[in-house]
Short mmCIF file of C-alpha atoms and ligand atoms in Angstrom, two decimals:
data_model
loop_
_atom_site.label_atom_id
_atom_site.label_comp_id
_atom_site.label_asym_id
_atom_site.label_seq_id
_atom_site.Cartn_x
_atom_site.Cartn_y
_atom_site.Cartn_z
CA UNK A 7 0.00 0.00 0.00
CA UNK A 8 1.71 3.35 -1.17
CA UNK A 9 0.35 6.25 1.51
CA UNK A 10 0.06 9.31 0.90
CA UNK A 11 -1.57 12.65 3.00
CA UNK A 12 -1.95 16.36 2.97
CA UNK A 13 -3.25 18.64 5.36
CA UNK A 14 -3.60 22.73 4.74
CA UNK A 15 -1.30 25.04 5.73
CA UNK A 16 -3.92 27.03 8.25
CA UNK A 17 -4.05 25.91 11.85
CA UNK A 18 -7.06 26.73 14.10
CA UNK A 19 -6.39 26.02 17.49
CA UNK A 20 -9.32 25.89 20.10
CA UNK A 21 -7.49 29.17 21.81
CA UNK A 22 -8.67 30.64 18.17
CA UNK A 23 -12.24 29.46 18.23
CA UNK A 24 -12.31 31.05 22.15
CA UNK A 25 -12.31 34.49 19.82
CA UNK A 26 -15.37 33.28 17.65
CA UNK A 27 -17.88 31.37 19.81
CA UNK A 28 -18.59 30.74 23.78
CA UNK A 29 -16.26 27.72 24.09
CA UNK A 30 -12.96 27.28 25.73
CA UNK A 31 -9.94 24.99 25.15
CA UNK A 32 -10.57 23.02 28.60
CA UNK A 33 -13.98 21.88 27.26
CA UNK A 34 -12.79 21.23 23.89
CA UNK A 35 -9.48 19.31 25.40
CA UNK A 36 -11.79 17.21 28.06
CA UNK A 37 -14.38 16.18 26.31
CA UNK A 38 -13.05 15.61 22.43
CA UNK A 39 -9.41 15.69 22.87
CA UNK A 40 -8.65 18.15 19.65
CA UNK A 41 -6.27 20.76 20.59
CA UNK A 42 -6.72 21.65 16.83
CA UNK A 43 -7.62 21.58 13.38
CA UNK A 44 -6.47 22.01 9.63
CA UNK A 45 -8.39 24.37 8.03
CA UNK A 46 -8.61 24.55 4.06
CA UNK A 47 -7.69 28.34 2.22
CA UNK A 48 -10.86 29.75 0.74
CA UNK A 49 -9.82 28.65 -3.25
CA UNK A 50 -9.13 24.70 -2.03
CA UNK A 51 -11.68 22.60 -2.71
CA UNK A 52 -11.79 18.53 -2.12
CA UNK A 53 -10.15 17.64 -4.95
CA UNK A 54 -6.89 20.30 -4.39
CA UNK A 55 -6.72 18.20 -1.13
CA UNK A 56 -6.49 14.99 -2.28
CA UNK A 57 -4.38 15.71 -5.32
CA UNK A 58 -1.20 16.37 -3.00
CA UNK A 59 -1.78 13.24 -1.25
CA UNK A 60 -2.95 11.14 -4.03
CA UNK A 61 0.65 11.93 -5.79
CA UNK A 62 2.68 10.90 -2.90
CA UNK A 63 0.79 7.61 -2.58
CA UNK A 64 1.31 6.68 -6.58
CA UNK A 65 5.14 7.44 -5.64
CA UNK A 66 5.58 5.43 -2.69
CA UNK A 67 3.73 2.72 -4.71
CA UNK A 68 5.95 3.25 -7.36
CA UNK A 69 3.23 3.38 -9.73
CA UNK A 70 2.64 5.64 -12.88
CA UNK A 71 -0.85 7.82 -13.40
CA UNK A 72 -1.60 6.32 -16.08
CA UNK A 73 -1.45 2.57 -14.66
CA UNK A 74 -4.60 3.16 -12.14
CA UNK A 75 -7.69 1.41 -13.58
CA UNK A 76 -9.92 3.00 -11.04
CA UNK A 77 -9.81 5.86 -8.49
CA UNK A 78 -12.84 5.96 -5.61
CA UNK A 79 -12.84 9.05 -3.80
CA UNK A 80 -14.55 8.61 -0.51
CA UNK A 81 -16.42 12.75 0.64
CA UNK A 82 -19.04 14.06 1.96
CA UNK A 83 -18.04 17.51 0.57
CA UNK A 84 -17.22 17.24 -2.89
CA UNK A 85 -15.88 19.81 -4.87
CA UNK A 86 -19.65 19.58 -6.25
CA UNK A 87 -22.48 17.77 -6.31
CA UNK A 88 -21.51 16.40 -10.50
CA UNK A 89 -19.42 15.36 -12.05
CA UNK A 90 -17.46 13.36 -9.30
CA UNK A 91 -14.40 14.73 -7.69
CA UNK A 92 -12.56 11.25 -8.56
CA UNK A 93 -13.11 12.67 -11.87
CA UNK A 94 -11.69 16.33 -11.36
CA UNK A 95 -8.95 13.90 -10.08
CA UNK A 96 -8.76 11.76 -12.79
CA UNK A 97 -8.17 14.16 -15.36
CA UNK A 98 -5.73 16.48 -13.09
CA UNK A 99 -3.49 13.21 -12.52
CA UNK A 100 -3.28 12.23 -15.95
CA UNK A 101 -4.98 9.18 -14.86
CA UNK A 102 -6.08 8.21 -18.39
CA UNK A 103 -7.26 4.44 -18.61
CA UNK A 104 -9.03 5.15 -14.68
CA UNK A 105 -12.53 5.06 -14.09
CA UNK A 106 -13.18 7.26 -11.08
CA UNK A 107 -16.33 7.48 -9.13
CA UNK A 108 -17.28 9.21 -5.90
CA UNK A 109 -18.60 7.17 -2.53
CA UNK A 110 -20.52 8.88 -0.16
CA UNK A 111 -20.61 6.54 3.33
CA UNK A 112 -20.02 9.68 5.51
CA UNK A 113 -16.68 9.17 8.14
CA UNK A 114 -17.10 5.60 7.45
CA UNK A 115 -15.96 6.30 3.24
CA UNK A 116 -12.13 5.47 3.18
CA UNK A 117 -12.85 1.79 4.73
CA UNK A 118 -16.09 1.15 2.66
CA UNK A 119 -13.72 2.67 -0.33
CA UNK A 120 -10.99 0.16 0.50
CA UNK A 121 -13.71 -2.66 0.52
CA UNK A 122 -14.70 -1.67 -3.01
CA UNK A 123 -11.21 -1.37 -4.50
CA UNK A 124 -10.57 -4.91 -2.81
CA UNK A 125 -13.43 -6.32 -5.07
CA UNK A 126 -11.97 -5.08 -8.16
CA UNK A 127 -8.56 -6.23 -7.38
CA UNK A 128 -9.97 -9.64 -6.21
CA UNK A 129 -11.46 -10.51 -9.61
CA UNK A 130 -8.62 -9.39 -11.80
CA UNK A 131 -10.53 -6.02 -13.03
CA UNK A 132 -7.93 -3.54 -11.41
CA UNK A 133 -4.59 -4.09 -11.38
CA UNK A 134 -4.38 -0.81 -9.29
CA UNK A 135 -6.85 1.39 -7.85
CA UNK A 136 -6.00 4.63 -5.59
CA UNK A 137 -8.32 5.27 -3.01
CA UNK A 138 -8.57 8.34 -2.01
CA UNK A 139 -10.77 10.25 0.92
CA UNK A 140 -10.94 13.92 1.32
CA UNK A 141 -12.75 16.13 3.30
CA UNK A 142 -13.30 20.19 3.40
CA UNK A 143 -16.32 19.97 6.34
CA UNK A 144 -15.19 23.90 7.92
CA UNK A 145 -17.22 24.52 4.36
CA UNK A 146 -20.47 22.97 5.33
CA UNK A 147 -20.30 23.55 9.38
CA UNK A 148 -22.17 26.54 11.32
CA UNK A 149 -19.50 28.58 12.70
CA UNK A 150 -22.19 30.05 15.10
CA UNK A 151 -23.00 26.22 16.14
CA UNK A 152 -20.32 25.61 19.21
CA UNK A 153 -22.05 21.62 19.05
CA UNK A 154 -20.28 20.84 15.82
CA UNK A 155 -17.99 24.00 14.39
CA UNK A 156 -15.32 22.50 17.39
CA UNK A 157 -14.96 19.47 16.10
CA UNK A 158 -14.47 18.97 12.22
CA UNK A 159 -11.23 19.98 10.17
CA UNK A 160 -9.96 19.20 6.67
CA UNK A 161 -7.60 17.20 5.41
CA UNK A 162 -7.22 13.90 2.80
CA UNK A 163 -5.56 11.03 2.76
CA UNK A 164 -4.86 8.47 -0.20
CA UNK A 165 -3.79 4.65 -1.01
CA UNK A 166 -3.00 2.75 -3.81
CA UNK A 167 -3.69 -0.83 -3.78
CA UNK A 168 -2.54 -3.61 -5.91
CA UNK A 169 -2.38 -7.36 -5.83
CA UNK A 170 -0.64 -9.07 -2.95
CA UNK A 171 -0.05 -12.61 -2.16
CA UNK A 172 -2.75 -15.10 -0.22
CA UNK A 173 -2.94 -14.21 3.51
CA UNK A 174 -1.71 -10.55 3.05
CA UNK A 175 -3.32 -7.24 2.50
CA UNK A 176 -7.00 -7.32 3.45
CA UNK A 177 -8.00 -10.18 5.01
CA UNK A 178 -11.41 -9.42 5.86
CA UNK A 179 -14.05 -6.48 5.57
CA UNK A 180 -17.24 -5.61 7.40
CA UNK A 181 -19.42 -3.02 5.85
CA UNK A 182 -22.62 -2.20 7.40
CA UNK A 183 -25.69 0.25 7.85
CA UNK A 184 -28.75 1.79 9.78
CA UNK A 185 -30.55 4.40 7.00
CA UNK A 186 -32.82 4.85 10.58
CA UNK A 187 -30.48 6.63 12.31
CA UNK A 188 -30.04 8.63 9.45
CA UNK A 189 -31.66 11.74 10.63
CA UNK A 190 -29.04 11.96 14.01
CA UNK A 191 -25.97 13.40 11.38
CA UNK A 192 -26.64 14.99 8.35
CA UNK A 193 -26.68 17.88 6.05
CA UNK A 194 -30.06 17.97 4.71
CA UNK A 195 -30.03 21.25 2.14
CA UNK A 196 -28.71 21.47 -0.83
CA UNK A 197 -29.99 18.00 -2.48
CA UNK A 198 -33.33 16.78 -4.62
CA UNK A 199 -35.55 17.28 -1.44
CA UNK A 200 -34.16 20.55 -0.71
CA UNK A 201 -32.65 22.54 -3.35
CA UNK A 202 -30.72 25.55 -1.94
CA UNK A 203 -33.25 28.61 -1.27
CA UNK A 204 -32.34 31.52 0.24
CA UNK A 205 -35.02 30.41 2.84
CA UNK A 206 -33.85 27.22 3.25
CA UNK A 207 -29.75 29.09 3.93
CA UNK A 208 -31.75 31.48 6.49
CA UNK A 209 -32.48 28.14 8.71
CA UNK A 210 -29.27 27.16 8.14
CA UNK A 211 -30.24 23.82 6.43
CA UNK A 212 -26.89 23.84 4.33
CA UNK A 213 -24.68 23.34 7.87
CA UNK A 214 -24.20 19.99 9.06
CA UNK A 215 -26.38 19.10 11.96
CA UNK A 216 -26.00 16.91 14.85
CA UNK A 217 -27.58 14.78 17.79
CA UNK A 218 -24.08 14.69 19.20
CA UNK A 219 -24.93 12.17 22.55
CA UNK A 220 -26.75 9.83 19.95
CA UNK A 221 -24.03 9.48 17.61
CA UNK A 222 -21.69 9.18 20.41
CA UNK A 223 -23.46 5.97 22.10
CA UNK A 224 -24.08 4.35 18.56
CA UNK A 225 -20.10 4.72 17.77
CA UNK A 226 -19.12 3.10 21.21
CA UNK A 227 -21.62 0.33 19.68
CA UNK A 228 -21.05 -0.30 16.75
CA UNK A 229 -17.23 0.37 17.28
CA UNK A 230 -16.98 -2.37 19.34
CA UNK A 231 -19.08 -5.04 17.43
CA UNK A 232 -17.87 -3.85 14.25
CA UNK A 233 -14.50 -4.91 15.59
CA UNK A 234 -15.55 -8.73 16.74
CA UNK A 235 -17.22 -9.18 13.21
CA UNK A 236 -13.86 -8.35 11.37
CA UNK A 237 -11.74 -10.14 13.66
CA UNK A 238 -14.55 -13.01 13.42
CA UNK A 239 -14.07 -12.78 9.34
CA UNK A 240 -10.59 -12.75 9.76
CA UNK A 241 -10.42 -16.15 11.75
CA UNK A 242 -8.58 -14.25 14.14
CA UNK A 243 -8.53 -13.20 17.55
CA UNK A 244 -7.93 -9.67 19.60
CA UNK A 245 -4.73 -10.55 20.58
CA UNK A 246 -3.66 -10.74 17.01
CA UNK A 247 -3.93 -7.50 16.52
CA UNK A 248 -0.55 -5.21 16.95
CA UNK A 249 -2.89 -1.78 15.67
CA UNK A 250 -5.96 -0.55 15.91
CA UNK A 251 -6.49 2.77 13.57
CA UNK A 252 -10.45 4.01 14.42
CA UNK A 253 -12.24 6.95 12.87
CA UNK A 254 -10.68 10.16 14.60
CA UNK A 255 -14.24 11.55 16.16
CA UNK A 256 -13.44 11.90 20.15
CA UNK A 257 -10.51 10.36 22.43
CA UNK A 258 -13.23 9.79 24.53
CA UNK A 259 -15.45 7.05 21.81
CA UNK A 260 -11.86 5.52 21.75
CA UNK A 261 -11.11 5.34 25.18
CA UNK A 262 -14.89 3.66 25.71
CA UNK A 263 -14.18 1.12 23.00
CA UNK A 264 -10.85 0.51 24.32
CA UNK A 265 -12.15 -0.26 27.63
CA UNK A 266 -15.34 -2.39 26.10
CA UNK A 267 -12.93 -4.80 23.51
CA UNK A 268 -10.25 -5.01 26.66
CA UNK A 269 -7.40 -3.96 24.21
CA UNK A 270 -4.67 -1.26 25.46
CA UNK A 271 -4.74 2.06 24.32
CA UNK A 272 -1.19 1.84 23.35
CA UNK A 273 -1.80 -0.18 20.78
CA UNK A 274 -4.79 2.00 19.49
CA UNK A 275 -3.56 5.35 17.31
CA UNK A 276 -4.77 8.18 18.47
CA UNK A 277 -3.89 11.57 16.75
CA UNK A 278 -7.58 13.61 17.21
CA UNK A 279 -5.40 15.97 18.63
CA UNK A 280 -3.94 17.14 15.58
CA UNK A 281 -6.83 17.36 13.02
CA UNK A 282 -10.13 17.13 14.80
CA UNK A 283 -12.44 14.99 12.98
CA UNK A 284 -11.18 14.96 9.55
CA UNK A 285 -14.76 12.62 8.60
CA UNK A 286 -13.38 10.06 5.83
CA UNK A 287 -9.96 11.16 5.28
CA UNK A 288 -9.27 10.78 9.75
CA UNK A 289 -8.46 6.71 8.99
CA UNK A 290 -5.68 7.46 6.04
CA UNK A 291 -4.26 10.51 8.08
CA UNK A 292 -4.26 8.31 11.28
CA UNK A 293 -2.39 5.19 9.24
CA UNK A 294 0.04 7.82 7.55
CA UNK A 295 1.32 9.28 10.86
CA UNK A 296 1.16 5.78 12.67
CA UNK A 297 3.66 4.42 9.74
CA UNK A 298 5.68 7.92 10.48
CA UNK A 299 5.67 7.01 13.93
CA UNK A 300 7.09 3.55 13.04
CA UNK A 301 4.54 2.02 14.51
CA UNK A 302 4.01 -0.61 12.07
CA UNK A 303 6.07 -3.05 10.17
CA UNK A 304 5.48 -5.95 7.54
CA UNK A 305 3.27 -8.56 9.18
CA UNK A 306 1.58 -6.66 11.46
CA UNK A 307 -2.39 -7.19 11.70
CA UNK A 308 -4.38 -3.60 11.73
CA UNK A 309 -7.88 -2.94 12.31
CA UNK A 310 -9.80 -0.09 10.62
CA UNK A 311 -12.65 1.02 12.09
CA UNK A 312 -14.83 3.61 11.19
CA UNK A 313 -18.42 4.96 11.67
CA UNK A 314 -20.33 7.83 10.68
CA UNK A 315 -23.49 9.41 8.99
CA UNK A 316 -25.93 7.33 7.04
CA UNK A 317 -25.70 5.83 9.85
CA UNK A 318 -22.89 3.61 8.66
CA UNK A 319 -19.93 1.62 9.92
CA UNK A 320 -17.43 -0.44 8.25
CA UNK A 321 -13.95 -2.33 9.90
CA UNK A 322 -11.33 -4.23 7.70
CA UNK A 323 -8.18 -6.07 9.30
CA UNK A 324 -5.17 -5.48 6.76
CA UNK A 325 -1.81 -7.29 7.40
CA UNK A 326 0.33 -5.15 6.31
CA UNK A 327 2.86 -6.10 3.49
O1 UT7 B 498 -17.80 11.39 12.63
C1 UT7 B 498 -18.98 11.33 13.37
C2 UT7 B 498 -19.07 12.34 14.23
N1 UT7 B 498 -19.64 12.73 15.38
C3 UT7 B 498 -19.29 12.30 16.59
O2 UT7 B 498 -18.53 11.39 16.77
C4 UT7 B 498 -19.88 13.03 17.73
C5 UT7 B 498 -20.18 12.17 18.90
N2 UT7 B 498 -20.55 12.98 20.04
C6 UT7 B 498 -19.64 13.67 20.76
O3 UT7 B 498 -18.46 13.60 20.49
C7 UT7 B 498 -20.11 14.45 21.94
O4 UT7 B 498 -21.49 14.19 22.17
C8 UT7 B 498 -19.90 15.98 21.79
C9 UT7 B 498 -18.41 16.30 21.87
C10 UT7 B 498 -20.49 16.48 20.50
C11 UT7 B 498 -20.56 16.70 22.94
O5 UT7 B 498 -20.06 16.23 24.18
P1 UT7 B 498 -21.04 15.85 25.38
O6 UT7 B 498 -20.20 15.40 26.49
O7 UT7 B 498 -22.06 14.90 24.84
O8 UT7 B 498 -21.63 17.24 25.74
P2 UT7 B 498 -23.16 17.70 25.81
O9 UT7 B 498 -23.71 17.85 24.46
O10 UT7 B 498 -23.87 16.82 26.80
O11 UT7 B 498 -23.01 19.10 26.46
C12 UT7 B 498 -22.59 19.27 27.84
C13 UT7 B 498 -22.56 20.74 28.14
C14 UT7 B 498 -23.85 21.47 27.76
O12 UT7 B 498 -24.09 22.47 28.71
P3 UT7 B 498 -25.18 22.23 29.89
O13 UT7 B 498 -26.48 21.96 29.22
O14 UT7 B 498 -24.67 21.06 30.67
O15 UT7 B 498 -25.15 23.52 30.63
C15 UT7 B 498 -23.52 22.11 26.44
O16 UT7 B 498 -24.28 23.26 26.18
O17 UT7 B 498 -21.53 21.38 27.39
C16 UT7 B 498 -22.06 22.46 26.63
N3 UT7 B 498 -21.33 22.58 25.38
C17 UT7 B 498 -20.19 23.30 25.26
N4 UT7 B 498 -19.51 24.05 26.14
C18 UT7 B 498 -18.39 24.65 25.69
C19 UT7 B 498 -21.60 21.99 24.19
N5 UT7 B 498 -20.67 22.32 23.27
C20 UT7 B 498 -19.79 23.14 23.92
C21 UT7 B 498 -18.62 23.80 23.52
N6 UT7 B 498 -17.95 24.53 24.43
N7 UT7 B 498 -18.15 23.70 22.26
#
């Protein structure tokens, strides 16, 4: 797997959103763990993101633009709603024999994505596909909304995957949903049911909204049995595993899952700190500095776990070649 991550230049630091809304860094700190957050210059869009990062990932991979059969770019905030931004991609690579298509499975994208591009490698359709997920939520958040503005950021992160040997890469994948939770995160402007109005921007139907304690309890869930089901998949058990690398949303959904699977938080990467809750692209960014950290080597087992809007959640165990 070739890696590959950028992260704009602009830092806003919960000191910084003390200035803007009634919130303070010991809240923040306590009860999300972000100290702060990447925030994207006003002409970047999704695709500028993931471009960066998608071209480190094709070098470490050592492979050419024009060898990718197929990019899937996992967002929730496109550069627009069509064409795709795996196209804008596509043709800004010099990707020219790759399809490219955009998935939308909220903070749970990059590990459905990586389920998707495993099919296609599987059957002998791909020979490589770069996956790519990248976010720009401070677009789409209400900066007057102290529930949600703290705790998003933007950043992508990318992968290119290729054919590996029986027994290594992804060994098994759990993708799953709830559409009936669908209604607890969401940004409900802007589509078919509600084309943007200036009514519909004066309630503020264009921000992302939240039922913050819901999502939190379904993540713990769902974090933890999303975990036994891969493992389960895998033929393996939690003791097999040297890393976990969960969605970025809260220390404290990690710490809870941590304590509910019985597996040390030293072997769980943690680097909310950093970017806040970079939605699809918080998986790549957290696998990128974990292999920066050294803190994984060829062989090792690694859980992804991720969950998010839809509702969805999705885990995959990759030994790592
Ligand atoms: O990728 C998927 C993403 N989403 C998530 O993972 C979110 C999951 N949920 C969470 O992480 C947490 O529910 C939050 C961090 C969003 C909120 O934490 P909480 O511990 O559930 O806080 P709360 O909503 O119960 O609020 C506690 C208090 C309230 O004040 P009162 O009613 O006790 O007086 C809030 O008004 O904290 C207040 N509060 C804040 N205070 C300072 C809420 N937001 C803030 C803030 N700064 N930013």
């Amino acid at each position: 797997m070739g890696v590959g991550t950028y992260v704009p230049e602009k830092i806003l630091t919960n000191k910084d959103l003390e200035q803007m809304i009634d919130t303070n860094d010991q809240w923040i700190r306590s009860r999300t763990g972000i100290k702060e957050r990447r925030i994207a210059a006003p002409e970047q869009a999704a695709s500028d993101l993931a471009i960066p990062a998608a071209v480190v990932a094709l070098k470490k991979a050592g492979v050419a633009p024009a060898e990718v059969d197929l990019i899937i770019v996992a967002t929730s905030t496109p550069d627009m709603c069509f064409p795709s931004t795996a196209c804008a991609i596509q043709h800004k690579l010099g990707c020219t024999k790759a399809g490219a298509f955009d998935l939308s499975a909220a903070c749970s994208g990059f590990v459905y994505a990586l389920s998707v591009a495993r099919q296609f490698i599987a059957t002998g359709t791909a020979k490589y596909v770069l996956v790519i997920a990248s976010e720009v939520f401070s677009r789409v958040l209400n900066w007057q909304d102290r529930e949600t503005c703290i705790l998003f950021g933007d950043g992508a992160g990318a992968v290119v995957l290729g054919a590996v040997a029986p027994g290594q890469g992804i060994i098994s994948a759990h993708l799953a949903a709830d559409g009936a939770g669908g209604h607890l995160l969401t940004l409900p402007g802007c589509g078919s049911r509600l084309p943007l109005t200036p009514d519909l921007m004066k309630q503020g139907l264009h921000y992302v909204t939240m039922e913050g304690k819901e999502v939190f309890k379904f993540a713990v869930r769902v974090m933890e049995t999303g975990a036994l089901k891969a493992l389960e998949l895998a033929g393996m058990e939690k003791d097999d595993l040297d890393l976990i690398i969960p969605h970025q949303a809260n220390s404290r959904i990690i710490e809870h899952v941590a304590k509910k699977l019985h597996f040390p938080l030293e072997k769980i990467m943690v680097n909310v700190d950093k970017y806040g809750n970079t939605s699809a692209a918080s998986i790549p960014l957290a696998l990128d500095d974990a292999l920066r950290q050294g803190r994984i080597k060829p062989g090792d087992n690694i859980l992804m776990i991720a969950f998010g809007g839809g509702l969805t959640w999705a885990a995959t165990i990759v030994k790592w070649v």
